[in-house]
CSV table of C-alpha atoms in Angstrom, one decimal:
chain,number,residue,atom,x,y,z
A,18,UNK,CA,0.0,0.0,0.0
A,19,UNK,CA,1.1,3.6,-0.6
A,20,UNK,CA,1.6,4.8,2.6
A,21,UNK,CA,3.7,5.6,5.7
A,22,UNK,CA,3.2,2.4,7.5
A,23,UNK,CA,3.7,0.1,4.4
A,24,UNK,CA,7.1,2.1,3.5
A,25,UNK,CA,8.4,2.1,7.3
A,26,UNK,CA,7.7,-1.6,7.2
A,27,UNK,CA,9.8,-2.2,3.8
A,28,UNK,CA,12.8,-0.1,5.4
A,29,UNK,CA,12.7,-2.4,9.0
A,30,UNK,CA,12.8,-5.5,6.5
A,31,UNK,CA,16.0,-4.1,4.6
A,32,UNK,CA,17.6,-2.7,7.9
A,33,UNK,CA,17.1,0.0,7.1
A,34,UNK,CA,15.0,1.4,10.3
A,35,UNK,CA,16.1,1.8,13.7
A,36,UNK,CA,13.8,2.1,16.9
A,37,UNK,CA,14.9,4.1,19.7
A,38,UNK,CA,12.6,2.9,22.8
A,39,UNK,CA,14.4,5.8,25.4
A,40,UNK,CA,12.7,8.9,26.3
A,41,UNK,CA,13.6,11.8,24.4
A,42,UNK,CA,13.1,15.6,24.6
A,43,UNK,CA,11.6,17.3,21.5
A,44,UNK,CA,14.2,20.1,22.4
A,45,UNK,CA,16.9,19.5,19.8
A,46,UNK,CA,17.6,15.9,21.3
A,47,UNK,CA,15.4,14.6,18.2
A,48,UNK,CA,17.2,16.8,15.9
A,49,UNK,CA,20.7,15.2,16.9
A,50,UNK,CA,19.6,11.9,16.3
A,51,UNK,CA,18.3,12.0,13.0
A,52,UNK,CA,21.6,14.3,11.7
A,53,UNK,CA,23.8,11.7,12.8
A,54,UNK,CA,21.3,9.1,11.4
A,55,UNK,CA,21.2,11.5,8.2
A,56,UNK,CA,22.0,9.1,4.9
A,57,UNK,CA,22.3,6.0,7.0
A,58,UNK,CA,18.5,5.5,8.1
A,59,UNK,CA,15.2,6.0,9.7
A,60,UNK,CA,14.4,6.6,13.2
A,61,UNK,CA,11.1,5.7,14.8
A,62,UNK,CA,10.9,7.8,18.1
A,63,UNK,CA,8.8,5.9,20.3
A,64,UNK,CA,8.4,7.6,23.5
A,65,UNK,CA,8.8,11.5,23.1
A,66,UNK,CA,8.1,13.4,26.3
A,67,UNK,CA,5.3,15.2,26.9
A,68,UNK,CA,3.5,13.7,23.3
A,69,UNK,CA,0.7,10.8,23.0
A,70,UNK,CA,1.9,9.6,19.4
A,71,UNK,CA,5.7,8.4,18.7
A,72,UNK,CA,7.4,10.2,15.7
A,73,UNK,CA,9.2,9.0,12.6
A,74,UNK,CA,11.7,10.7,10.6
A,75,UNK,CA,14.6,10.7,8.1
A,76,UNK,CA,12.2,8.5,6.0
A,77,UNK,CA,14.4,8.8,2.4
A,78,UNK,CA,17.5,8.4,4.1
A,79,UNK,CA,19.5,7.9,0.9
A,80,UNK,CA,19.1,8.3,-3.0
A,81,UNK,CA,19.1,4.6,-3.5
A,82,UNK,CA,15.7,4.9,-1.1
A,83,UNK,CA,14.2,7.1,-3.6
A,84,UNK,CA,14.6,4.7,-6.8
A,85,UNK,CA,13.0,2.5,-3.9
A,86,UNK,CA,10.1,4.6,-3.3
A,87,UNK,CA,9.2,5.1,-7.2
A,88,UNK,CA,9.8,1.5,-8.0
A,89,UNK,CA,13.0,2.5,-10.5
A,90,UNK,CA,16.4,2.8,-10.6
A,91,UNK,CA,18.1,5.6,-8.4
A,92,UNK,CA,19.2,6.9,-11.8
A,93,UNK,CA,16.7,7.4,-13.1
A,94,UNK,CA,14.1,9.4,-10.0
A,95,UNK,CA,14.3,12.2,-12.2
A,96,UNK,CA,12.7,10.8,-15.6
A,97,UNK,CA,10.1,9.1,-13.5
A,98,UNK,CA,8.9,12.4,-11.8
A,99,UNK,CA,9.0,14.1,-15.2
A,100,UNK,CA,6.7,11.4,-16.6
A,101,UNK,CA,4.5,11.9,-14.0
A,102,UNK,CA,4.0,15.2,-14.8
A,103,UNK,CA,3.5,14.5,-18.0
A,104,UNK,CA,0.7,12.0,-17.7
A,105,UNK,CA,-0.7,12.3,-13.9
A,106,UNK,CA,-2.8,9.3,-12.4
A,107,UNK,CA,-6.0,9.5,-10.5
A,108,UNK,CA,-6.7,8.9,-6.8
A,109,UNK,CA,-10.1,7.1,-6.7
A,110,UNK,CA,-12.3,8.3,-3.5
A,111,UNK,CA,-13.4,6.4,-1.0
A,112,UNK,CA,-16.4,7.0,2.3
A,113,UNK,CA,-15.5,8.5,5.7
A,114,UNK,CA,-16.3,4.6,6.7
A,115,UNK,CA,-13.1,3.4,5.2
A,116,UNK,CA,-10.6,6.0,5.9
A,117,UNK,CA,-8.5,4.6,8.1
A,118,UNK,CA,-7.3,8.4,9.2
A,119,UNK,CA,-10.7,9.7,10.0
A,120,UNK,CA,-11.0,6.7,12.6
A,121,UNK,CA,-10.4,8.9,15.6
A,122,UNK,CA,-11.0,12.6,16.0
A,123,UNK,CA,-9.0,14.4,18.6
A,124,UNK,CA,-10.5,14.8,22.3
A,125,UNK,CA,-10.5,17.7,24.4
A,126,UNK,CA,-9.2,21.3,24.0
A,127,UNK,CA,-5.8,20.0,23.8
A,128,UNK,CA,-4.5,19.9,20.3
A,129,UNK,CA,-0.7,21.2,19.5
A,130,UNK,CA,0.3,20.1,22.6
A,131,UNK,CA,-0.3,16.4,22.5
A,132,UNK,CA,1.8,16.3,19.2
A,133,UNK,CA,5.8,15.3,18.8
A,134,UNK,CA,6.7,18.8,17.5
A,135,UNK,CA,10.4,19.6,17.0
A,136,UNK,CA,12.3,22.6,18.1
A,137,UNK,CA,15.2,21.5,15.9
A,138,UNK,CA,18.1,24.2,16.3
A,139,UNK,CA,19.2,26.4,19.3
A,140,UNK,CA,17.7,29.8,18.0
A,141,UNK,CA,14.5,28.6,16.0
A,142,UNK,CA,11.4,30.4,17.5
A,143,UNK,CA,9.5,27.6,19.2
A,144,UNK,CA,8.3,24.3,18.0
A,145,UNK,CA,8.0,24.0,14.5
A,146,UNK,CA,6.3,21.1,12.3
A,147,UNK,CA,8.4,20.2,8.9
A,148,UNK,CA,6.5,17.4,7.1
A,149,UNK,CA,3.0,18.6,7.0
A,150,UNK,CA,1.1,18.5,3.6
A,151,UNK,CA,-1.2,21.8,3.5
A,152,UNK,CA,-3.9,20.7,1.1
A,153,UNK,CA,-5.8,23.3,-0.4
A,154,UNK,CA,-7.9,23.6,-3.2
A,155,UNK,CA,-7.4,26.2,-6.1
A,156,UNK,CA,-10.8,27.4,-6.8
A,157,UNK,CA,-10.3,28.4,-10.5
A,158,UNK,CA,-9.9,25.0,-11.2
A,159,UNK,CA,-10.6,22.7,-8.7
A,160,UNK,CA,-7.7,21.6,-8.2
A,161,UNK,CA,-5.9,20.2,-5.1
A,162,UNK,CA,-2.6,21.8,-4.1
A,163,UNK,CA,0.0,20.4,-1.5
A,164,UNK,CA,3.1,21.9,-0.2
A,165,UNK,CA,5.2,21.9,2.6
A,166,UNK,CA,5.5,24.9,4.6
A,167,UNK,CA,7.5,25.3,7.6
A,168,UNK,CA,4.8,26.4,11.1
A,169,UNK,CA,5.3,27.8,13.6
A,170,UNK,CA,3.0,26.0,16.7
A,171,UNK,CA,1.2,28.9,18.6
A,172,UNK,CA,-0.8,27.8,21.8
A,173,UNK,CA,-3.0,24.7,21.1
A,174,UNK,CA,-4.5,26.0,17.7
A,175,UNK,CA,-2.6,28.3,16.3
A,176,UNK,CA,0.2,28.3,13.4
A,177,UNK,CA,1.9,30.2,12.0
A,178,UNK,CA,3.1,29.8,7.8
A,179,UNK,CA,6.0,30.6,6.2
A,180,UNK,CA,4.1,31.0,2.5
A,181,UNK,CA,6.6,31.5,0.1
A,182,UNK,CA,5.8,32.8,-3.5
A,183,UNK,CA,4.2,29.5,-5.4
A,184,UNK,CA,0.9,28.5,-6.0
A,185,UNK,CA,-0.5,28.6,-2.2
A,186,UNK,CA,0.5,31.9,-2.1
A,187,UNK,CA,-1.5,32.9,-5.1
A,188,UNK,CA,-4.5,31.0,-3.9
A,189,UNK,CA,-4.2,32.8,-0.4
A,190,UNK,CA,-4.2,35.9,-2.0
A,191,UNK,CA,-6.9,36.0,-4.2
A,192,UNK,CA,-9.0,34.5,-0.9
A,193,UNK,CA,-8.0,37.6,0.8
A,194,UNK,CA,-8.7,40.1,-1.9
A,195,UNK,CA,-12.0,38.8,-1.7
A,196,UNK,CA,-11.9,38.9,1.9
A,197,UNK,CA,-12.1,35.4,2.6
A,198,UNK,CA,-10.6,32.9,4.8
A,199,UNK,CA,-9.4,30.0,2.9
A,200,UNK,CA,-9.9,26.4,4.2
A,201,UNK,CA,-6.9,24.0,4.3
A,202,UNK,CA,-6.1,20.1,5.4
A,203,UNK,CA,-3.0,19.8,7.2
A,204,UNK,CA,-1.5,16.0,6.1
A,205,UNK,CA,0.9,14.3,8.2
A,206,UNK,CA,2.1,10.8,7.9
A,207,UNK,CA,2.4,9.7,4.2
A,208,UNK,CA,4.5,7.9,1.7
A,209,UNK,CA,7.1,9.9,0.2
A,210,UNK,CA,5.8,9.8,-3.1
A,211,UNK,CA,3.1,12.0,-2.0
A,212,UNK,CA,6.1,13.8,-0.1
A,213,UNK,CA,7.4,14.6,-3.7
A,214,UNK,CA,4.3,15.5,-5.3
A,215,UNK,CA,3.6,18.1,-2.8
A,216,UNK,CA,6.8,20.3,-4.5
A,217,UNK,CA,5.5,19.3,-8.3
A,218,UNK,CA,5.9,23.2,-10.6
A,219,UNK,CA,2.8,25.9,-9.5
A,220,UNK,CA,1.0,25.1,-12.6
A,221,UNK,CA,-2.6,26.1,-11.8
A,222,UNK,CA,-4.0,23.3,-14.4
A,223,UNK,CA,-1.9,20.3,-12.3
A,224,UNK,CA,-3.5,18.6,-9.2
A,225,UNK,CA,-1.0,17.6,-7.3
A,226,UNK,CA,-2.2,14.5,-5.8
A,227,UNK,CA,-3.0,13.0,-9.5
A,228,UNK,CA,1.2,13.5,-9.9
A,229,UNK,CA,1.2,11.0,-6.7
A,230,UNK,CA,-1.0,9.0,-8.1
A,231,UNK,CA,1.1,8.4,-11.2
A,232,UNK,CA,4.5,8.0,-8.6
A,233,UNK,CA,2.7,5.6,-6.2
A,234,UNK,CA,3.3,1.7,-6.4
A,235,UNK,CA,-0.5,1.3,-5.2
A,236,UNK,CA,-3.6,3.8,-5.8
A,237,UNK,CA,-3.8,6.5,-3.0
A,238,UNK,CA,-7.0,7.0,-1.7
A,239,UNK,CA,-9.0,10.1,-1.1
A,240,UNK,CA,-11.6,11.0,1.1
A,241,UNK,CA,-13.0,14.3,2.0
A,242,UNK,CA,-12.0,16.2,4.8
A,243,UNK,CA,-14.5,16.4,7.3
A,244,UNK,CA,-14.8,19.9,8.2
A,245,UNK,CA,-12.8,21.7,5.4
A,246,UNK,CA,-12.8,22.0,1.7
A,247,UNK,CA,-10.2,19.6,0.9
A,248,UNK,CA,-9.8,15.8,-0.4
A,249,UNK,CA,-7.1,13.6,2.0
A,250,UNK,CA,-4.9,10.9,1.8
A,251,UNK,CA,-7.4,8.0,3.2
A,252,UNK,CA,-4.6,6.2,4.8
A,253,UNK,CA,-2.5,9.4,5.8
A,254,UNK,CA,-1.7,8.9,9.7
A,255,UNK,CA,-3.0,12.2,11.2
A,256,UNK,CA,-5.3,15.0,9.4
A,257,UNK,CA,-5.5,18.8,11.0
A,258,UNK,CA,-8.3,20.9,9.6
A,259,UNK,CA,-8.3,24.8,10.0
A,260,UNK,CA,-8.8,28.2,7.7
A,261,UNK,CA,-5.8,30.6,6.7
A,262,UNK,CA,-8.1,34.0,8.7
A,263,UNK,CA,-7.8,36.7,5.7
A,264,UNK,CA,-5.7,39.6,6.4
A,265,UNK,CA,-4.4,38.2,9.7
A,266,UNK,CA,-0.7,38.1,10.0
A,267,UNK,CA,1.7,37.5,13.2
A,268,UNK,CA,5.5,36.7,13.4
A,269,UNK,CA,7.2,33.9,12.5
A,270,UNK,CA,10.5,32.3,13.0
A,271,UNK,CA,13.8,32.4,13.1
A,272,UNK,CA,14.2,29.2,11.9
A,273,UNK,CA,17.3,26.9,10.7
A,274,UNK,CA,17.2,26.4,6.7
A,275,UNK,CA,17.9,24.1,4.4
A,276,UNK,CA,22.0,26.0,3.7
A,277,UNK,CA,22.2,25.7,7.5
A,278,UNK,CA,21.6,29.3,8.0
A,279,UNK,CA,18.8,30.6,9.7
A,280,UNK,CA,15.6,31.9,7.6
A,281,UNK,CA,14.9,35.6,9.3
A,282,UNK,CA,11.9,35.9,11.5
A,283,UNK,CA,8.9,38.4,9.3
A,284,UNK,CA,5.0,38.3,9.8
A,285,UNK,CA,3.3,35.7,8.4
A,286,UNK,CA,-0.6,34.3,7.4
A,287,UNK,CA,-1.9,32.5,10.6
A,288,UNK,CA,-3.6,28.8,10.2
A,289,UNK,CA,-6.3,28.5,13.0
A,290,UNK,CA,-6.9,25.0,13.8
A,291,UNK,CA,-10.8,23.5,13.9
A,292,UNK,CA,-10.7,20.0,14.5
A,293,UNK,CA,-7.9,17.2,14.1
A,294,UNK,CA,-8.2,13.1,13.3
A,295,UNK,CA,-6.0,10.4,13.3
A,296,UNK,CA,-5.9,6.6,12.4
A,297,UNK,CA,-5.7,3.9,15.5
A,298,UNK,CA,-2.1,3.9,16.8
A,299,UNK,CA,-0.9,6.6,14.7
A,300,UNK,CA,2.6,7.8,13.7
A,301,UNK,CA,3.4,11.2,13.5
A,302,UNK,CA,6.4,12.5,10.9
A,303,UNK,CA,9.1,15.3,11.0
A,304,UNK,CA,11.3,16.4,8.1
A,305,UNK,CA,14.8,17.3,9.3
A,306,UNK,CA,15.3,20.8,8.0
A,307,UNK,CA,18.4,20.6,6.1
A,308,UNK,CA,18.8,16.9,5.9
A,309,UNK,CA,18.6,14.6,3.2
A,310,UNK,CA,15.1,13.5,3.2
A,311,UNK,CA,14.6,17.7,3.0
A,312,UNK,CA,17.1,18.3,0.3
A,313,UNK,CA,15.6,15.6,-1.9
A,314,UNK,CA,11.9,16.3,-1.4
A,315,UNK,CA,13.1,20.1,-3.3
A,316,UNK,CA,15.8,18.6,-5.6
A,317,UNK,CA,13.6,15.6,-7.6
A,318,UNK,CA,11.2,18.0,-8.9
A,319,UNK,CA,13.6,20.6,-10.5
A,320,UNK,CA,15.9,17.9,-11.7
A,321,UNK,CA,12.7,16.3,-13.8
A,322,UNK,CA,12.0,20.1,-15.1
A,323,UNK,CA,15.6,21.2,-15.8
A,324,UNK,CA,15.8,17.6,-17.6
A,325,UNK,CA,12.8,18.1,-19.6
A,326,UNK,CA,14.0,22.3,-20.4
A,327,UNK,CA,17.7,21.0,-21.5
A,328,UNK,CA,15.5,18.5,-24.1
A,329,UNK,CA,13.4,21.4,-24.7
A,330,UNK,CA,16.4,23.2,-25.6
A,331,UNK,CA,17.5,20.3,-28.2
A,332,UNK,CA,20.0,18.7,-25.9
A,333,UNK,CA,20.7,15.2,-25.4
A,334,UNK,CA,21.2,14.6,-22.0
A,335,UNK,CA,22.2,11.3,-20.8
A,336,UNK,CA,21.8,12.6,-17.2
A,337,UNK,CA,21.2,15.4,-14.9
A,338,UNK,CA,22.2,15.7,-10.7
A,339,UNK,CA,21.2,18.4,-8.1
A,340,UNK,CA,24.0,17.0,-5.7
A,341,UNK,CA,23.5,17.2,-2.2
A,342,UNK,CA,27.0,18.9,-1.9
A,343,UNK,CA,24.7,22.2,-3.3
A,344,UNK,CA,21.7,21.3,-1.1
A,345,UNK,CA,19.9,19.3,-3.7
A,346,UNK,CA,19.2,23.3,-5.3
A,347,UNK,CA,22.4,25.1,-5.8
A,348,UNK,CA,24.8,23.7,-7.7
A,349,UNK,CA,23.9,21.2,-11.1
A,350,UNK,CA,26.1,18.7,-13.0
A,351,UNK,CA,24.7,17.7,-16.3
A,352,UNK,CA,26.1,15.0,-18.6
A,353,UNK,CA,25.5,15.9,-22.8
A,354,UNK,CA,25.8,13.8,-25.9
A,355,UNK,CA,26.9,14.2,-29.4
A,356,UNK,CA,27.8,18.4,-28.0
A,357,UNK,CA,27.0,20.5,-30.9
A,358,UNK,CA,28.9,24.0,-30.9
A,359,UNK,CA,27.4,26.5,-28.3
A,360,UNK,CA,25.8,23.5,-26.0
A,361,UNK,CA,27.5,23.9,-23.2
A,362,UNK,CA,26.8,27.7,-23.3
A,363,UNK,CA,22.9,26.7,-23.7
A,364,UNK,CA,23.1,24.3,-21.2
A,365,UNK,CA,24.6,26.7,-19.0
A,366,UNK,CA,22.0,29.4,-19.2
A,367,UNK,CA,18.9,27.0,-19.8
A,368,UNK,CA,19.4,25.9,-16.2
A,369,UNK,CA,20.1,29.3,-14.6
A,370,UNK,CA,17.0,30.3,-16.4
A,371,UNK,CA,14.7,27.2,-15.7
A,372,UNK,CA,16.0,27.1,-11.9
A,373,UNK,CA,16.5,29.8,-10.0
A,374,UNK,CA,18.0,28.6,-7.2
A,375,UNK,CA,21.0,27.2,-9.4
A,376,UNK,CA,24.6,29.4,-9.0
A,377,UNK,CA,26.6,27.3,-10.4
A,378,UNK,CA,26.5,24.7,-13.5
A,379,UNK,CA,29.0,22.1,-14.8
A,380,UNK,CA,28.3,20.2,-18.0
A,381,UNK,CA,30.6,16.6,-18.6
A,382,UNK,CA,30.8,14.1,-21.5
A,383,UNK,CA,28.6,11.4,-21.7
A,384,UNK,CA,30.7,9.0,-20.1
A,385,UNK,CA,30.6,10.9,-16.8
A,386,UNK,CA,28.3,9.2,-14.3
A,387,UNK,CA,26.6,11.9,-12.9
């Protein structure tokens, strides 16, 4: 099946899961582990003080994991995201009844609190969650958006977004202008394909959950969230509903980034929480900010659209890598065939155009295993 618990149990079979039954602060201690775990494994946190639900993370701890995860060869991640853009799946629907997520809704006024959420680094501003999906729906088209957004956890209902200019960020902003709140589904506890089709390009016309559907090994199943306007992974392991209140901003961070600097605190849209699920025995996830499982959940998607603009271009590319050496986003090595005169030079500015985060470019012969 295509989700968390099914994955976690393929990595435990390969060795590739470790269990840590100790007691462990949320306060950085959690953080430490899974950097020195970092490109070796998962962890599966299963008594974190002061939370009801153990935590998972690291869960793509290498590149080899990710030719795992799409049923391919590690090379070859990148042409299998591409072709998913290319020609999504679909996620058939299923009843409240058989959503596995839906089976619990959370008790009492405590919400935030009961969660394993992560102050990662010394100087972030509180307890932040990583690996969340925010599922929203684009109402031009219909269309269901995910992305992950770091949050900043307020109280018990209360989060605060870092919304950086892409698609959610349109959608927010045309809610606003009309002076409405806009409802969103917070997803946590999935397979990484959906982890990757939650950074698929901001093309309005693209539902993001369809490019999952085309990655997954297994159909992913949707249901309709409860409360909110928004279609969920059936089999996700917890679901948070709330509304983005128009106009209402409040600050946010510091907060250790992916370059392992810290992203500058600034006011941002506030999420208020409604009402919150989860499936029996539950597993909630975190996303090491900067680690691997990070840097590839970014660097997939623009290697399958740098590929597919270098062939635009007329290149023949045998292969394309966002190394983790440049974060999975600044740095690219490219490997052309049969070079024409002035390919390099197109290759060159094709990917500064096609990725901005790129700085620095370095094309090889084919015989270069990128």
């Amino acid at each position: 099946m295509s989700d968390l618990r099914s994955w976690l149990d393929l990595l435990e079979l390969r060795g590739d899961l470790a269990r840590l039954a100790a007691s462990i602060e949320p306060d950085q201690e959690i953080a430490a582990v899974l950097e020195r775990a970092d490109g070796a494994r998962a962890v599966l946190f299963e008594d974190v003080v002061g939370a009801r639900f153990p935590l998972v993370g690291n869960t793509i701890p290498t590149h080899e994991h990710l030719g795992l995860a799409l049923n391919c060869e590690p090379g070859d991640v990148a042409e299998r995201f591409a072709a998913a853009l290319d020609w999504p799946g679909a996620c058939p629907q299923v009843d409240a009844a058989d959503a596995p997520v839906l089976a619990n809704r959370f008790d009492g006024e405590g919400l935030l609190s009961v969660l394993p959420l992560v102050r990662q680094h010394e100087h972030d501003a509180g307890r932040y969650l990583t690996s969340a999906l925010l599922a929203v729906r684009d109402p031009m088209r219909g269309r269901m958006n995910l992305s992950i957004n770091r949050m900043l956890a307020v109280g018990e209902r209360e989060l605060r977004v870092l919304v950086l200019p892409c698609r959610l960020r349109r959608i927010l902003s045309e809610a606003e202008a009309a002076g409405e709140d806009l409802d969103v589904a917070l997803v946590i506890g999935v397979h990484p394909v959906l982890v990757l089709a939650s950074q698929a390009p901001a093309e309005r016309g693209l539902d993001d959950y369809a490019v999952a559907g085309a990655l997954a090994p297994t159909p992913i199943e949707l249901v309709p969230a409860p409360t909110v306007d928004a279609l969920v992974p059936a089999r996700a392991e917890v679901v948070l509903e709330g509304r983005f209140r128009a106009g209402r901003r409040a600050d946010e961070g510091p907060f250790g980034e992916y370059p392992h600097t810290y992203g500058p605190a600034a006011p941002a849209p506030v999420i208020e929480l409604i009402e919150g699920w989860h499936r029996d025995n539950a597993l909630f996830q975190t996303i090491l900010s900067g680690g691997r499982e990070h840097l590839y959940a970014g660097g997939v998607p623009r290697e399958a659209l740098c590929t597919r603009a270098l062939r635009g271009a007329g290149l023949d590319v045998v292969g394309l890598r966002l190394p983790e050496s440049g974060s999975c986003r600044l740095t690219a090595v490219v490997a052309l065939r049969n070079r024409a005169p002035g390919a390099v030079t197109t290759a060159i500015l094709t990917l500064f155009l096609t990725a901005e985060t790129v700085k620095q470019v370095t094309v090889v012969d084919d015989d270069i295993d990128v």
